[in-house]
Amino acid sequence: MQTLRSFVAGGWHTATDGFVPLHDPSTEEEIARVSSVGVDFGESLQFARERGGPGLRSMSFAERGEAILGVSKALHAHRDELLELSMRDSGVTRKDAKFDVDGATGTLSYYAYLGREIGDRRILFDGEGTALGRSAKFWGRHASVPRQGVAVHINAFNFPAWGFAEKAAQAWLAGMPVITKPATSTAWVTERCAEIVIESGLLPVGALSIICGSTGDLLTRLGPQDVLAFTGSADTGNRLRSIPQLIERSVPVNIEADSLNATVLAPGVEEGSETWGLFLRDVTREITQKSGQKCTAVRRIFVPKDRVEAVRDALSEGLSNSVVGNPFDASVTMGALATASQLQDAIEGCAALETVAKRVYGTGARVDGAGSPAGKGWFFAPTLFEASDFREATVAHEREVFASVSTLLPYDGSAEEAMAGVALGGGTLVTSIYGNDEAWLQTALETGGCWSGRFYLGSEKMAEQALGSGLALPQCQHGGPGRAGGGAELGADRGLGLYMQKFALQGYRKLVDELK
Ligand code: NAP
């Protein structure tokens, strides 16, 4: 049995009690145990602040970028091992594990190249500046330097590699050391990633710590130069952002929470057209990928009333191709849910949806999985609901069922109505819109653009290059308003902002301009 360790204050810590068991979701076999009992959280913070911070801040952006590129390559060199571990630890298929692991190395290398692009400097400037006085002699400009604390990262269970790496890439490039805390149920993959990074010796001592298990009193110890970035459920996010010490000390807190993402089929999309095909492919994938355990998965499908039957039939046919089961079985295309409580939550969520919508595909219940013993494994097959009136389907807009579950919601075809429906979700990470009518799209964005952190516009002209709405690319902002947490990560250099203090510079232009 594997005992996961924490790496704090420059050394590995193995707990001796307080263990929580980790299970293989496909067999329910106990495979590892986790505990952070005995970790000195004060010392961990101090070590990261006093060793990791200065080490990173002494490097230029280009040098940090080189180190991050090395980290990406080191993880990639262990790709097969990480994929296999992910399949076992998270119950996901190899393809879904790649989405996580390759997403991690891809995001790291994106930020590595961004560091190279920013170059041999330690201050980040924002724009060219502007004249403040009668002439251009008195000049104003904005600049940022790294915060002199620690970036604490708390991640969700569904992306143990990407969640760790995408946050760390931004913090390291900005110049902040990281203490990462993976979700307990899938912590093994993150622990292994951390081991690889630490053994590589590519980053300054103290730049990476990992806590496997509870964070104890760590968060109440954070100060004004520290940062907390959280990904997980809205409930936990709200609890963490209300910790009195964080409020008193104005610790920046970024929350990436759950989201009832929407997809909208605009009117005028012909059945059989490229846009129609893209819509069906994307939506089917967004419901089934990672067994629906994706913060960007499509939970609500808005379809013009006269297209509901065709969409229901086509989606049902697409979903019927999923083979649910143990990812080590070659026939399987969709893995298990990560934990017994996720399975229970999915079953209860479907029962709640059934009070406002008709179940038109799937059972909303546990199923046996291919390649796993009968009765064992947290398997759940795709399930589709259909409401008759989107305004009355309250549960569909309020309850995130974190499994391959989605609801068809008919609307009258107008952009205003579609966006009124999107808004009922209270704020989403991503909304995808499929259509080729520019005027319709213009109205949709003007009336409902404020409800989503990202819009994915599926149309015939980009269909062959489209990557799907579920992919959080490092070039574009990830985060959303309201229910989605109100946070923002990624988006190229925008993602560095959380980890840097911005200040305005006002002075003699030559002096201001000559700063590097
Ligand atoms: P969760 O139960 O809220 O847990 C998230 C993280 O918070 C875990 O690491 C958990 O650790 C930790 N945590 C819980 N209570 C804590 C406390 N009092 N102090 C410190 N840490 C605490 O969420 P989850 O079940 O792992 O993830 C699923 C949810 O995440 C879904 O709702 C999904 O939509 C959301 N999600 C959002 C995004 C996004 O980018 N917006 C991405 C992925 C997932 P333990 O595991 O040890 O309890």
PDB file of N, CA and C in Angstrom, residues 92-171:
ATOM      1  N   VAL A  92     -10.048   7.131 -14.882  1.00  0.00           N
ATOM      2  CA  VAL A  92     -10.327   7.698 -16.205  1.00  0.00           C
ATOM      3  C   VAL A  92      -9.667   6.861 -17.299  1.00  0.00           C
ATOM      4  N   THR A  93     -10.168   6.999 -18.526  1.00  0.00           N
ATOM      5  CA  THR A  93      -9.562   6.272 -19.650  1.00  0.00           C
ATOM      6  C   THR A  93      -8.204   6.905 -19.972  1.00  0.00           C
ATOM      7  N   ARG A  94      -7.406   6.179 -20.752  1.00  0.00           N
ATOM      8  CA  ARG A  94      -6.083   6.704 -21.127  1.00  0.00           C
ATOM      9  C   ARG A  94      -6.230   8.025 -21.893  1.00  0.00           C
ATOM     10  N   LYS A  95      -7.261   8.084 -22.759  1.00  0.00           N
ATOM     11  CA  LYS A  95      -7.492   9.305 -23.533  1.00  0.00           C
ATOM     12  C   LYS A  95      -7.809  10.488 -22.603  1.00  0.00           C
ATOM     13  N   ASP A  96      -8.634  10.235 -21.599  1.00  0.00           N
ATOM     14  CA  ASP A  96      -8.989  11.300 -20.654  1.00  0.00           C
ATOM     15  C   ASP A  96      -7.797  11.664 -19.769  1.00  0.00           C
ATOM     16  N   ALA A  97      -6.972  10.660 -19.454  1.00  0.00           N
ATOM     17  CA  ALA A  97      -5.774  10.942 -18.657  1.00  0.00           C
ATOM     18  C   ALA A  97      -4.827  11.835 -19.458  1.00  0.00           C
ATOM     19  N   LYS A  98      -4.766  11.608 -20.776  1.00  0.00           N
ATOM     20  CA  LYS A  98      -3.906  12.456 -21.629  1.00  0.00           C
ATOM     21  C   LYS A  98      -4.371  13.904 -21.582  1.00  0.00           C
ATOM     22  N   PHE A  99      -5.677  14.082 -21.577  1.00  0.00           N
ATOM     23  CA  PHE A  99      -6.256  15.430 -21.526  1.00  0.00           C
ATOM     24  C   PHE A  99      -5.696  16.186 -20.319  1.00  0.00           C
ATOM     25  N   ASP A 100      -5.550  15.472 -19.207  1.00  0.00           N
ATOM     26  CA  ASP A 100      -5.032  16.061 -17.968  1.00  0.00           C
ATOM     27  C   ASP A 100      -3.503  16.213 -18.033  1.00  0.00           C
ATOM     28  N   VAL A 101      -2.810  15.123 -18.340  1.00  0.00           N
ATOM     29  CA  VAL A 101      -1.340  15.124 -18.256  1.00  0.00           C
ATOM     30  C   VAL A 101      -0.731  15.975 -19.384  1.00  0.00           C
ATOM     31  N   ASP A 102      -1.229  15.809 -20.602  1.00  0.00           N
ATOM     32  CA  ASP A 102      -0.688  16.626 -21.701  1.00  0.00           C
ATOM     33  C   ASP A 102      -1.099  18.092 -21.532  1.00  0.00           C
ATOM     34  N   GLY A 103      -2.259  18.296 -20.952  1.00  0.00           N
ATOM     35  CA  GLY A 103      -2.681  19.673 -20.643  1.00  0.00           C
ATOM     36  C   GLY A 103      -1.704  20.315 -19.672  1.00  0.00           C
ATOM     37  N   ALA A 104      -1.218  19.515 -18.727  1.00  0.00           N
ATOM     38  CA  ALA A 104      -0.258  20.025 -17.740  1.00  0.00           C
ATOM     39  C   ALA A 104       1.050  20.419 -18.417  1.00  0.00           C
ATOM     40  N   THR A 105       1.622  19.519 -19.194  1.00  0.00           N
ATOM     41  CA  THR A 105       2.926  19.828 -19.809  1.00  0.00           C
ATOM     42  C   THR A 105       2.769  20.925 -20.866  1.00  0.00           C
ATOM     43  N   GLY A 106       1.631  20.918 -21.578  1.00  0.00           N
ATOM     44  CA  GLY A 106       1.393  21.950 -22.602  1.00  0.00           C
ATOM     45  C   GLY A 106       1.297  23.341 -21.987  1.00  0.00           C
ATOM     46  N   THR A 107       0.590  23.446 -20.865  1.00  0.00           N
ATOM     47  CA  THR A 107       0.433  24.758 -20.215  1.00  0.00           C
ATOM     48  C   THR A 107       1.770  25.233 -19.653  1.00  0.00           C
ATOM     49  N   LEU A 108       2.530  24.303 -19.069  1.00  0.00           N
ATOM     50  CA  LEU A 108       3.866  24.677 -18.568  1.00  0.00           C
ATOM     51  C   LEU A 108       4.725  25.186 -19.719  1.00  0.00           C
ATOM     52  N   SER A 109       4.709  24.488 -20.848  1.00  0.00           N
ATOM     53  CA  SER A 109       5.598  24.951 -21.921  1.00  0.00           C
ATOM     54  C   SER A 109       5.082  26.256 -22.525  1.00  0.00           C
ATOM     55  N   TYR A 110       3.768  26.480 -22.522  1.00  0.00           N
ATOM     56  CA  TYR A 110       3.264  27.773 -23.000  1.00  0.00           C
ATOM     57  C   TYR A 110       3.833  28.906 -22.127  1.00  0.00           C
ATOM     58  N   TYR A 111       3.760  28.731 -20.802  1.00  0.00           N
ATOM     59  CA  TYR A 111       4.264  29.799 -19.914  1.00  0.00           C
ATOM     60  C   TYR A 111       5.787  29.900 -19.974  1.00  0.00           C
ATOM     61  N   ALA A 112       6.446  28.789 -20.276  1.00  0.00           N
ATOM     62  CA  ALA A 112       7.902  28.838 -20.442  1.00  0.00           C
ATOM     63  C   ALA A 112       8.254  29.751 -21.623  1.00  0.00           C
ATOM     64  N   TYR A 113       7.553  29.571 -22.742  1.00  0.00           N
ATOM     65  CA  TYR A 113       7.851  30.405 -23.919  1.00  0.00           C
ATOM     66  C   TYR A 113       7.438  31.860 -23.693  1.00  0.00           C
ATOM     67  N   LEU A 114       6.401  32.048 -22.901  1.00  0.00           N
ATOM     68  CA  LEU A 114       6.005  33.419 -22.576  1.00  0.00           C
ATOM     69  C   LEU A 114       7.131  34.107 -21.790  1.00  0.00           C
ATOM     70  N   GLY A 115       7.757  33.357 -20.900  1.00  0.00           N
ATOM     71  CA  GLY A 115       8.893  33.894 -20.139  1.00  0.00           C
ATOM     72  C   GLY A 115      10.031  34.293 -21.071  1.00  0.00           C
ATOM     73  N   ARG A 116      10.281  33.449 -22.043  1.00  0.00           N
ATOM     74  CA  ARG A 116      11.335  33.750 -23.021  1.00  0.00           C
ATOM     75  C   ARG A 116      10.985  35.035 -23.761  1.00  0.00           C
ATOM     76  N   GLU A 117       9.708  35.172 -24.097  1.00  0.00           N
ATOM     77  CA  GLU A 117       9.245  36.356 -24.835  1.00  0.00           C
ATOM     78  C   GLU A 117       9.370  37.635 -23.981  1.00  0.00           C
ATOM     79  N   ILE A 118       9.032  37.539 -22.710  1.00  0.00           N
ATOM     80  CA  ILE A 118       9.137  38.724 -21.833  1.00  0.00           C
ATOM     81  C   ILE A 118      10.602  39.089 -21.651  1.00  0.00           C
ATOM     82  N   GLY A 119      11.443  38.067 -21.560  1.00  0.00           N
ATOM     83  CA  GLY A 119      12.883  38.293 -21.668  1.00  0.00           C
ATOM     84  C   GLY A 119      13.625  38.511 -20.375  1.00  0.00           C
ATOM     85  N   ASP A 120      14.755  39.210 -20.534  1.00  0.00           N
ATOM     86  CA  ASP A 120      15.733  39.339 -19.459  1.00  0.00           C
ATOM     87  C   ASP A 120      15.361  40.512 -18.541  1.00  0.00           C
ATOM     88  N   ARG A 121      14.259  40.428 -17.879  1.00  0.00           N
ATOM     89  CA  ARG A 121      13.815  41.505 -16.991  1.00  0.00           C
ATOM     90  C   ARG A 121      13.113  40.929 -15.772  1.00  0.00           C
ATOM     91  N   ARG A 122      13.014  41.751 -14.728  1.00  0.00           N
ATOM     92  CA  ARG A 122      12.378  41.293 -13.486  1.00  0.00           C
ATOM     93  C   ARG A 122      11.154  42.147 -13.136  1.00  0.00           C
ATOM     94  N   ILE A 123      10.967  43.223 -13.881  1.00  0.00           N
ATOM     95  CA  ILE A 123       9.768  44.053 -13.694  1.00  0.00           C
ATOM     96  C   ILE A 123       8.923  43.901 -14.965  1.00  0.00           C
ATOM     97  N   LEU A 124       7.627  43.754 -14.760  1.00  0.00           N
ATOM     98  CA  LEU A 124       6.734  43.607 -15.915  1.00  0.00           C
ATOM     99  C   LEU A 124       6.000  44.928 -16.129  1.00  0.00           C
ATOM    100  N   PHE A 125       6.143  45.495 -17.324  1.00  0.00           N
ATOM    101  CA  PHE A 125       5.476  46.774 -17.601  1.00  0.00           C
ATOM    102  C   PHE A 125       4.170  46.545 -18.338  1.00  0.00           C
ATOM    103  N   ASP A 126       3.237  47.433 -18.062  1.00  0.00           N
ATOM    104  CA  ASP A 126       1.915  47.320 -18.662  1.00  0.00           C
ATOM    105  C   ASP A 126       1.725  48.525 -19.593  1.00  0.00           C
ATOM    106  N   GLY A 127       1.934  48.328 -20.852  1.00  0.00           N
ATOM    107  CA  GLY A 127       1.755  49.407 -21.834  1.00  0.00           C
ATOM    108  C   GLY A 127       2.921  50.378 -21.837  1.00  0.00           C
ATOM    109  N   GLU A 128       2.818  51.364 -22.735  1.00  0.00           N
ATOM    110  CA  GLU A 128       3.930  52.299 -22.943  1.00  0.00           C
ATOM    111  C   GLU A 128       3.896  53.477 -21.971  1.00  0.00           C
ATOM    112  N   GLY A 129       2.768  53.797 -21.434  1.00  0.00           N
ATOM    113  CA  GLY A 129       2.671  54.927 -20.523  1.00  0.00           C
ATOM    114  C   GLY A 129       1.969  56.116 -21.161  1.00  0.00           C
ATOM    115  N   THR A 130       1.822  57.173 -20.375  1.00  0.00           N
ATOM    116  CA  THR A 130       1.043  58.317 -20.848  1.00  0.00           C
ATOM    117  C   THR A 130       1.546  59.622 -20.200  1.00  0.00           C
ATOM    118  N   ALA A 131       1.412  60.739 -20.932  1.00  0.00           N
ATOM    119  CA  ALA A 131       1.845  62.033 -20.390  1.00  0.00           C
ATOM    120  C   ALA A 131       0.888  62.455 -19.276  1.00  0.00           C
ATOM    121  N   LEU A 132       1.460  62.978 -18.176  1.00  0.00           N
ATOM    122  CA  LEU A 132       0.618  63.397 -17.054  1.00  0.00           C
ATOM    123  C   LEU A 132       0.623  64.916 -16.872  1.00  0.00           C
ATOM    124  N   GLY A 133       1.680  65.573 -17.371  1.00  0.00           N
ATOM    125  CA  GLY A 133       1.799  67.015 -17.153  1.00  0.00           C
ATOM    126  C   GLY A 133       1.505  67.807 -18.424  1.00  0.00           C
ATOM    127  N   ARG A 134       1.971  69.053 -18.440  1.00  0.00           N
ATOM    128  CA  ARG A 134       1.745  69.907 -19.602  1.00  0.00           C
ATOM    129  C   ARG A 134       2.514  69.370 -20.810  1.00  0.00           C
ATOM    130  N   SER A 135       3.723  68.829 -20.546  1.00  0.00           N
ATOM    131  CA  SER A 135       4.497  68.215 -21.629  1.00  0.00           C
ATOM    132  C   SER A 135       4.700  66.739 -21.272  1.00  0.00           C
ATOM    133  N   ALA A 136       5.414  66.022 -22.164  1.00  0.00           N
ATOM    134  CA  ALA A 136       5.616  64.584 -21.924  1.00  0.00           C
ATOM    135  C   ALA A 136       6.716  64.313 -20.905  1.00  0.00           C
ATOM    136  N   LYS A 137       7.244  65.370 -20.291  1.00  0.00           N
ATOM    137  CA  LYS A 137       8.317  65.172 -19.305  1.00  0.00           C
ATOM    138  C   LYS A 137       7.818  64.416 -18.067  1.00  0.00           C
ATOM    139  N   PHE A 138       6.608  64.782 -17.645  1.00  0.00           N
ATOM    140  CA  PHE A 138       6.024  64.123 -16.472  1.00  0.00           C
ATOM    141  C   PHE A 138       5.161  62.971 -16.989  1.00  0.00           C
ATOM    142  N   TRP A 139       5.593  61.770 -16.710  1.00  0.00           N
ATOM    143  CA  TRP A 139       5.103  60.574 -17.405  1.00  0.00           C
ATOM    144  C   TRP A 139       4.541  59.551 -16.418  1.00  0.00           C
ATOM    145  N   GLY A 140       3.513  58.838 -16.822  1.00  0.00           N
ATOM    146  CA  GLY A 140       2.940  57.794 -15.960  1.00  0.00           C
ATOM    147  C   GLY A 140       2.927  56.438 -16.663  1.00  0.00           C
ATOM    148  N   ARG A 141       3.171  55.408 -15.896  1.00  0.00           N
ATOM    149  CA  ARG A 141       3.208  54.061 -16.466  1.00  0.00           C
ATOM    150  C   ARG A 141       2.867  53.057 -15.360  1.00  0.00           C
ATOM    151  N   HIS A 142       2.402  51.891 -15.736  1.00  0.00           N
ATOM    152  CA  HIS A 142       2.125  50.853 -14.727  1.00  0.00           C
ATOM    153  C   HIS A 142       3.123  49.707 -14.848  1.00  0.00           C
ATOM    154  N   ALA A 143       3.463  49.135 -13.701  1.00  0.00           N
ATOM    155  CA  ALA A 143       4.425  48.033 -13.688  1.00  0.00           C
ATOM    156  C   ALA A 143       4.065  47.070 -12.566  1.00  0.00           C
ATOM    157  N   SER A 144       4.603  45.825 -12.619  1.00  0.00           N
ATOM    158  CA  SER A 144       4.336  44.825 -11.576  1.00  0.00           C
ATOM    159  C   SER A 144       5.613  44.106 -11.199  1.00  0.00           C
ATOM    160  N   VAL A 145       5.699  43.749  -9.925  1.00  0.00           N
ATOM    161  CA  VAL A 145       6.794  42.897  -9.441  1.00  0.00           C
ATOM    162  C   VAL A 145       6.166  41.734  -8.655  1.00  0.00           C
ATOM    163  N   PRO A 146       6.918  40.628  -8.493  1.00  0.00           N
ATOM    164  CA  PRO A 146       6.332  39.477  -7.785  1.00  0.00           C
ATOM    165  C   PRO A 146       5.971  39.809  -6.338  1.00  0.00           C
ATOM    166  N   ARG A 147       4.903  39.251  -5.850  1.00  0.00           N
ATOM    167  CA  ARG A 147       4.558  39.377  -4.436  1.00  0.00           C
ATOM    168  C   ARG A 147       5.573  38.572  -3.634  1.00  0.00           C
ATOM    169  N   GLN A 148       5.896  39.031  -2.424  1.00  0.00           N
ATOM    170  CA  GLN A 148       6.983  38.397  -1.670  1.00  0.00           C
ATOM    171  C   GLN A 148       6.476  37.352  -0.667  1.00  0.00           C
ATOM    172  N   GLY A 149       5.387  36.678  -1.025  1.00  0.00           N
ATOM    173  CA  GLY A 149       4.856  35.635  -0.145  1.00  0.00           C
ATOM    174  C   GLY A 149       4.839  34.295  -0.856  1.00  0.00           C
ATOM    175  N   VAL A 150       3.836  33.506  -0.530  1.00  0.00           N
ATOM    176  CA  VAL A 150       3.699  32.153  -1.077  1.00  0.00           C
ATOM    177  C   VAL A 150       2.354  32.047  -1.801  1.00  0.00           C
ATOM    178  N   ALA A 151       2.354  31.349  -2.916  1.00  0.00           N
ATOM    179  CA  ALA A 151       1.094  31.068  -3.608  1.00  0.00           C
ATOM    180  C   ALA A 151       0.600  29.704  -3.141  1.00  0.00           C
ATOM    181  N   VAL A 152      -0.506  29.711  -2.406  1.00  0.00           N
ATOM    182  CA  VAL A 152      -1.097  28.436  -1.967  1.00  0.00           C
ATOM    183  C   VAL A 152      -2.160  28.039  -2.990  1.00  0.00           C
ATOM    184  N   HIS A 153      -2.010  26.828  -3.513  1.00  0.00           N
ATOM    185  CA  HIS A 153      -2.920  26.345  -4.555  1.00  0.00           C
ATOM    186  C   HIS A 153      -3.711  25.147  -4.037  1.00  0.00           C
ATOM    187  N   ILE A 154      -5.018  25.264  -4.031  1.00  0.00           N
ATOM    188  CA  ILE A 154      -5.874  24.141  -3.611  1.00  0.00           C
ATOM    189  C   ILE A 154      -6.667  23.692  -4.835  1.00  0.00           C
ATOM    190  N   ASN A 155      -6.536  22.424  -5.177  1.00  0.00           N
ATOM    191  CA  ASN A 155      -7.114  21.964  -6.443  1.00  0.00           C
ATOM    192  C   ASN A 155      -8.216  20.930  -6.292  1.00  0.00           C
ATOM    193  N   ALA A 156      -9.017  20.812  -7.337  1.00  0.00           N
ATOM    194  CA  ALA A 156     -10.129  19.850  -7.381  1.00  0.00           C
ATOM    195  C   ALA A 156      -9.603  18.474  -7.787  1.00  0.00           C
ATOM    196  N   PHE A 157     -10.433  17.453  -7.591  1.00  0.00           N
ATOM    197  CA  PHE A 157      -9.963  16.082  -7.831  1.00  0.00           C
ATOM    198  C   PHE A 157      -9.876  15.725  -9.311  1.00  0.00           C
ATOM    199  N   ASN A 158     -10.553  16.506 -10.162  1.00  0.00           N
ATOM    200  CA  ASN A 158     -10.733  16.014 -11.530  1.00  0.00           C
ATOM    201  C   ASN A 158      -9.554  16.272 -12.469  1.00  0.00           C
ATOM    202  N   PHE A 159      -8.660  17.206 -12.109  1.00  0.00           N
ATOM    203  CA  PHE A 159      -7.472  17.438 -12.943  1.00  0.00           C
ATOM    204  C   PHE A 159      -6.221  17.443 -12.063  1.00  0.00           C
ATOM    205  N   PRO A 160      -5.800  16.259 -11.583  1.00  0.00           N
ATOM    206  CA  PRO A 160      -4.673  16.229 -10.637  1.00  0.00           C
ATOM    207  C   PRO A 160      -3.354  16.708 -11.240  1.00  0.00           C
ATOM    208  N   ALA A 161      -3.168  16.572 -12.543  1.00  0.00           N
ATOM    209  CA  ALA A 161      -1.903  17.038 -13.152  1.00  0.00           C
ATOM    210  C   ALA A 161      -2.069  18.473 -13.669  1.00  0.00           C
ATOM    211  N   TRP A 162      -3.074  18.696 -14.496  1.00  0.00           N
ATOM    212  CA  TRP A 162      -3.269  20.031 -15.085  1.00  0.00           C
ATOM    213  C   TRP A 162      -3.537  21.087 -14.005  1.00  0.00           C
ATOM    214  N   GLY A 163      -4.389  20.748 -13.049  1.00  0.00           N
ATOM    215  CA  GLY A 163      -4.736  21.707 -11.989  1.00  0.00           C
ATOM    216  C   GLY A 163      -3.495  22.182 -11.251  1.00  0.00           C
ATOM    217  N   PHE A 164      -2.622  21.235 -10.945  1.00  0.00           N
ATOM    218  CA  PHE A 164      -1.359  21.575 -10.282  1.00  0.00           C
ATOM    219  C   PHE A 164      -0.493  22.440 -11.204  1.00  0.00           C
ATOM    220  N   ALA A 165      -0.332  21.976 -12.455  1.00  0.00           N
ATOM    221  CA  ALA A 165       0.651  22.607 -13.337  1.00  0.00           C
ATOM    222  C   ALA A 165       0.204  23.969 -13.859  1.00  0.00           C
ATOM    223  N   GLU A 166      -1.090  24.115 -14.167  1.00  0.00           N
ATOM    224  CA  GLU A 166      -1.494  25.400 -14.768  1.00  0.00           C
ATOM    225  C   GLU A 166      -1.346  26.532 -13.741  1.00  0.00           C
ATOM    226  N   LYS A 167      -1.657  26.239 -12.489  1.00  0.00           N
ATOM    227  CA  LYS A 167      -1.499  27.278 -11.469  1.00  0.00           C
ATOM    228  C   LYS A 167      -0.019  27.531 -11.199  1.00  0.00           C
ATOM    229  N   ALA A 168       0.744  26.442 -11.066  1.00  0.00           N
ATOM    230  CA  ALA A 168       2.167  26.581 -10.740  1.00  0.00           C
ATOM    231  C   ALA A 168       2.899  27.333 -11.856  1.00  0.00           C
ATOM    232  N   ALA A 169       2.563  27.046 -13.109  1.00  0.00           N
ATOM    233  CA  ALA A 169       3.251  27.702 -14.233  1.00  0.00           C
ATOM    234  C   ALA A 169       3.121  29.219 -14.125  1.00  0.00           C
ATOM    235  N   GLN A 170       1.925  29.678 -13.799  1.00  0.00           N
ATOM    236  CA  GLN A 170       1.694  31.127 -13.713  1.00  0.00           C
ATOM    237  C   GLN A 170       2.430  31.727 -12.514  1.00  0.00           C
ATOM    238  N   ALA A 171       2.374  31.040 -11.358  1.00  0.00           N
ATOM    239  CA  ALA A 171       3.020  31.563 -10.145  1.00  0.00           C
ATOM    240  C   ALA A 171       4.541  31.581 -10.317  1.00  0.00           C
TER     241      ALA A 171
END
